[in-house]
Tab-separated table of C-alpha atoms and ligand atoms in Angstrom:
chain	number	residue	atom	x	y	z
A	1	UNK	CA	64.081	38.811	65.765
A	2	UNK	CA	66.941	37.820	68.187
A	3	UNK	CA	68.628	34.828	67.339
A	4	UNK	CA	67.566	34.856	63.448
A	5	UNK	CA	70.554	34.660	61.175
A	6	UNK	CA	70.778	37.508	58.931
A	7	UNK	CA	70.975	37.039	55.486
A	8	UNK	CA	73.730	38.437	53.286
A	9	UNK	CA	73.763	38.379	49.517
A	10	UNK	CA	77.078	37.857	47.516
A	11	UNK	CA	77.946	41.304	46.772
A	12	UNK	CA	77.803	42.347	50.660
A	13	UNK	CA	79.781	39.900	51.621
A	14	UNK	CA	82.230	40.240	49.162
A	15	UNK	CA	83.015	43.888	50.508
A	16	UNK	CA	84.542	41.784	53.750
A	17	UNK	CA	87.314	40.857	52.090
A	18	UNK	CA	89.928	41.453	54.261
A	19	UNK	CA	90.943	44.114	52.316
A	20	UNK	CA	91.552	48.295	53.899
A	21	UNK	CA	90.491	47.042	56.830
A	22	UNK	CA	87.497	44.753	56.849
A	23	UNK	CA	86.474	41.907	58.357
A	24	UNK	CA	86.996	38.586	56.742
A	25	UNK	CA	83.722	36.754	55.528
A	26	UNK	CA	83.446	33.246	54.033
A	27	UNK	CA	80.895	31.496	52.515
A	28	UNK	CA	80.291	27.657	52.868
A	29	UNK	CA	77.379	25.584	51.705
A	30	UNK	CA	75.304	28.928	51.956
A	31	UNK	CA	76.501	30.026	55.165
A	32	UNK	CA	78.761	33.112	55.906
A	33	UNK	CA	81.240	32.964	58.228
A	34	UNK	CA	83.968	35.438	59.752
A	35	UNK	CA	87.219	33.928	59.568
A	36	UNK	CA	89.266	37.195	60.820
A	37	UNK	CA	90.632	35.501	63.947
A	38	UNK	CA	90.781	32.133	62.840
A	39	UNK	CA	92.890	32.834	59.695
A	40	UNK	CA	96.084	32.388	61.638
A	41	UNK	CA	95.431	29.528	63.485
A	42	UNK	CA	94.646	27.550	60.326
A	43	UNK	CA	96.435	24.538	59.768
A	44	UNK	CA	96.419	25.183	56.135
A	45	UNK	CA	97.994	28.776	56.658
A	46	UNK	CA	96.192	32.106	56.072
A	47	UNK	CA	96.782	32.380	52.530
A	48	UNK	CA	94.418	29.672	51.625
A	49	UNK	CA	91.398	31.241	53.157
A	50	UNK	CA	92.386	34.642	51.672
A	51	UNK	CA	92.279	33.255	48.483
A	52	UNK	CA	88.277	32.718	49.593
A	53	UNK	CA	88.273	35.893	51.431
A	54	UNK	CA	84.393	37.518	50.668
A	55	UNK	CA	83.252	34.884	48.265
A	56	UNK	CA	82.236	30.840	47.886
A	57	UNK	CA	85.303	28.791	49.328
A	58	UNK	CA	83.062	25.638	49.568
A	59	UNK	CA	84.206	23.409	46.633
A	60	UNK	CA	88.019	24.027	47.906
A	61	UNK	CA	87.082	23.255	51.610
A	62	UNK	CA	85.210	19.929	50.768
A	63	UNK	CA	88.172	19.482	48.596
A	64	UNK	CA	90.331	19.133	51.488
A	65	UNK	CA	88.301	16.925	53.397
A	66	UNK	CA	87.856	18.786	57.052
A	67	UNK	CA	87.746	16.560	59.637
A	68	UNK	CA	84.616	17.078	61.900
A	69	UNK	CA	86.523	19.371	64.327
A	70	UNK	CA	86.837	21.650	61.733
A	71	UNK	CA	83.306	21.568	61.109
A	72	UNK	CA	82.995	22.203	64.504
A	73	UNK	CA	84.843	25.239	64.981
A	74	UNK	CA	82.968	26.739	61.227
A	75	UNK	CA	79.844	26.092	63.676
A	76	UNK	CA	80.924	28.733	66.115
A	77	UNK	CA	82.289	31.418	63.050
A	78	UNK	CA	78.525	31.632	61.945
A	79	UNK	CA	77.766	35.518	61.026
A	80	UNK	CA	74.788	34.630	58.881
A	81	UNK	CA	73.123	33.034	56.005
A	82	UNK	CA	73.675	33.832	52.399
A	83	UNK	CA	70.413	35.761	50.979
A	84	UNK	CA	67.878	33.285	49.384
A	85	UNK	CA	67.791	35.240	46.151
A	86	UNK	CA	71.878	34.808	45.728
A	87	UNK	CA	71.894	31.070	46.701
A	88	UNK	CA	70.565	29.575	43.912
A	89	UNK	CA	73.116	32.070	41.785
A	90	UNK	CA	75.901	30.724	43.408
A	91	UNK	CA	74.826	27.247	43.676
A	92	UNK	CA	74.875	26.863	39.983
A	93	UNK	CA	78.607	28.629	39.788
A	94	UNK	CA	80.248	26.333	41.800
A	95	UNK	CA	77.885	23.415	40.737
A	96	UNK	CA	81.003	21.082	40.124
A	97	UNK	CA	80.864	19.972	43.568
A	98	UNK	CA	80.818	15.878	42.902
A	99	UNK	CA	77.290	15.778	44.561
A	100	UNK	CA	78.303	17.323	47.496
A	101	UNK	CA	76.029	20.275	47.076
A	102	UNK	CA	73.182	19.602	49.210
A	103	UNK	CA	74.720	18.480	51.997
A	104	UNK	CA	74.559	19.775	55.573
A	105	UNK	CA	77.986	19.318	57.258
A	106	UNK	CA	76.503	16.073	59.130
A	107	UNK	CA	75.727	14.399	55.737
A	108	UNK	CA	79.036	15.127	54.717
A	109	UNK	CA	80.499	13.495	57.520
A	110	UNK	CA	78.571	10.591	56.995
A	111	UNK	CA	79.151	10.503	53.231
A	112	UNK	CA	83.309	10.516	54.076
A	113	UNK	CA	82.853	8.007	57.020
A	114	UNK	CA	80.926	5.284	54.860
A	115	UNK	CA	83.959	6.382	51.972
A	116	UNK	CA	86.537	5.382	54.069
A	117	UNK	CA	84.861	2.321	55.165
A	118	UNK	CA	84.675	1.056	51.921
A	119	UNK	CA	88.506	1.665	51.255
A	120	UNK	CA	89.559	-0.410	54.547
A	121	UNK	CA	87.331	-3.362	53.250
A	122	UNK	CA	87.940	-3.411	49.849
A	123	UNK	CA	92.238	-2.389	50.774
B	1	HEM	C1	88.274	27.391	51.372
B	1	HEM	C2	89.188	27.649	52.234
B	1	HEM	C3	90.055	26.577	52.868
B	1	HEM	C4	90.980	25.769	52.293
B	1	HEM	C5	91.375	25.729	50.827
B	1	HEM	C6	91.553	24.957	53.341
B	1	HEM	C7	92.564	24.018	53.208
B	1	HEM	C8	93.170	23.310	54.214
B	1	HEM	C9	94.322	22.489	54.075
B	1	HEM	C10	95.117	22.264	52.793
B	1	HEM	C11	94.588	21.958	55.289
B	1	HEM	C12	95.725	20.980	55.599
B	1	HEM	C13	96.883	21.596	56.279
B	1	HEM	C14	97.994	20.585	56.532
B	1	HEM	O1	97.688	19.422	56.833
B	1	HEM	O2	99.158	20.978	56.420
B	1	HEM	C15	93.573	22.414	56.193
B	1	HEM	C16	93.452	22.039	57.509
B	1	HEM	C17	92.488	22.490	58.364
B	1	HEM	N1	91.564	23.474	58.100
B	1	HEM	FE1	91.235	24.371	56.335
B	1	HEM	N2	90.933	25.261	54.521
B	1	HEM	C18	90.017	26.249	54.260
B	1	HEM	C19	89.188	26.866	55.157
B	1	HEM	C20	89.065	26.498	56.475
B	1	HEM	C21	88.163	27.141	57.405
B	1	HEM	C22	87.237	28.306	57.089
B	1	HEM	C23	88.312	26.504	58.589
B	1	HEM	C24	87.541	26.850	59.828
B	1	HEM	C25	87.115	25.983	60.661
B	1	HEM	C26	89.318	25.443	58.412
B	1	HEM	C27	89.765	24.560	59.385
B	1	HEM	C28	90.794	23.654	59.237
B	1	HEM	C29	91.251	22.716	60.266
B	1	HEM	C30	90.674	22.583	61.685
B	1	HEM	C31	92.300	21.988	59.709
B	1	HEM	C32	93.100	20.836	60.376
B	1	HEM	C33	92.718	19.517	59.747
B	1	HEM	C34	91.286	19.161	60.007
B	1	HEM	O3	90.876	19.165	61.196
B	1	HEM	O4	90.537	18.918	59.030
B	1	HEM	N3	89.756	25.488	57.113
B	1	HEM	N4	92.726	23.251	55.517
């Protein structure tokens, strides 16, 4: 149906890699996304999103703490949705995600926002 996200499962998009000449995928909070042209306009360099290239970067992106522009451009790298069947798979591999792991991007925001309000009250 046009406009329906496909759905990829772990293993697929682990063959974009980067690697011989493939695209490369990402996956983030269950989404995929295709980082190819971004990669070198990252302000964190290439190498930090090859080191994610084809499988689940999302514990070292919400690591860094992207600001909502970054969020923003993700938005418009959408390729797809990771398959149901793997999600639940992965969810439990990367699991040590400080409650972060059923967040939308917008929660996340939020959750950092109120964060940071508490550390200008309290100093
Ligand atoms: C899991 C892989 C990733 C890691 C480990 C990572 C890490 C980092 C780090 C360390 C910086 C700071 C650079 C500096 O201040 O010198 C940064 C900045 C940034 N990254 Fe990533 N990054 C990842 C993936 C991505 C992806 C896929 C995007 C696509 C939107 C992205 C967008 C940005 C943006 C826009 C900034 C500038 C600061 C900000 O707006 O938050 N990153 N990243």
């Amino acid at each position: 149906m046009p406009g329906e996200l496909i759905a990829y499962t772990l293993a697929e998009v682990a063959q974009r890699n980067g690697k011989a000449g493939s695209p490369t995928w990402i996956v983030i909070r269950d989404v995929v996304y295709d980082v190819t042209e971004y990669m070198a306009d990252h302000p964190g360099g290439s190498e930090l999103i090859t080191e994610w290239a084809g499988k689940d970067g999302t514990k070292d992106f919400d690591d860094f703490g992207h600001s909502s522009d970054a969020l923003r451009i993700l938005k418009t790298l959408q390729v797809g949705v990771l398959a149901a069947s793997d999600q639940a798979k992965n969810r439990a591999a990367t699991a040590q995600r400080k409650g972060t792991d059923n967040l939308s991007p917008e929660e996340l925001m939020k959750k950092k926002r109120s964060k940071r309000r508490m550390f200008i009250l309290c100093g």
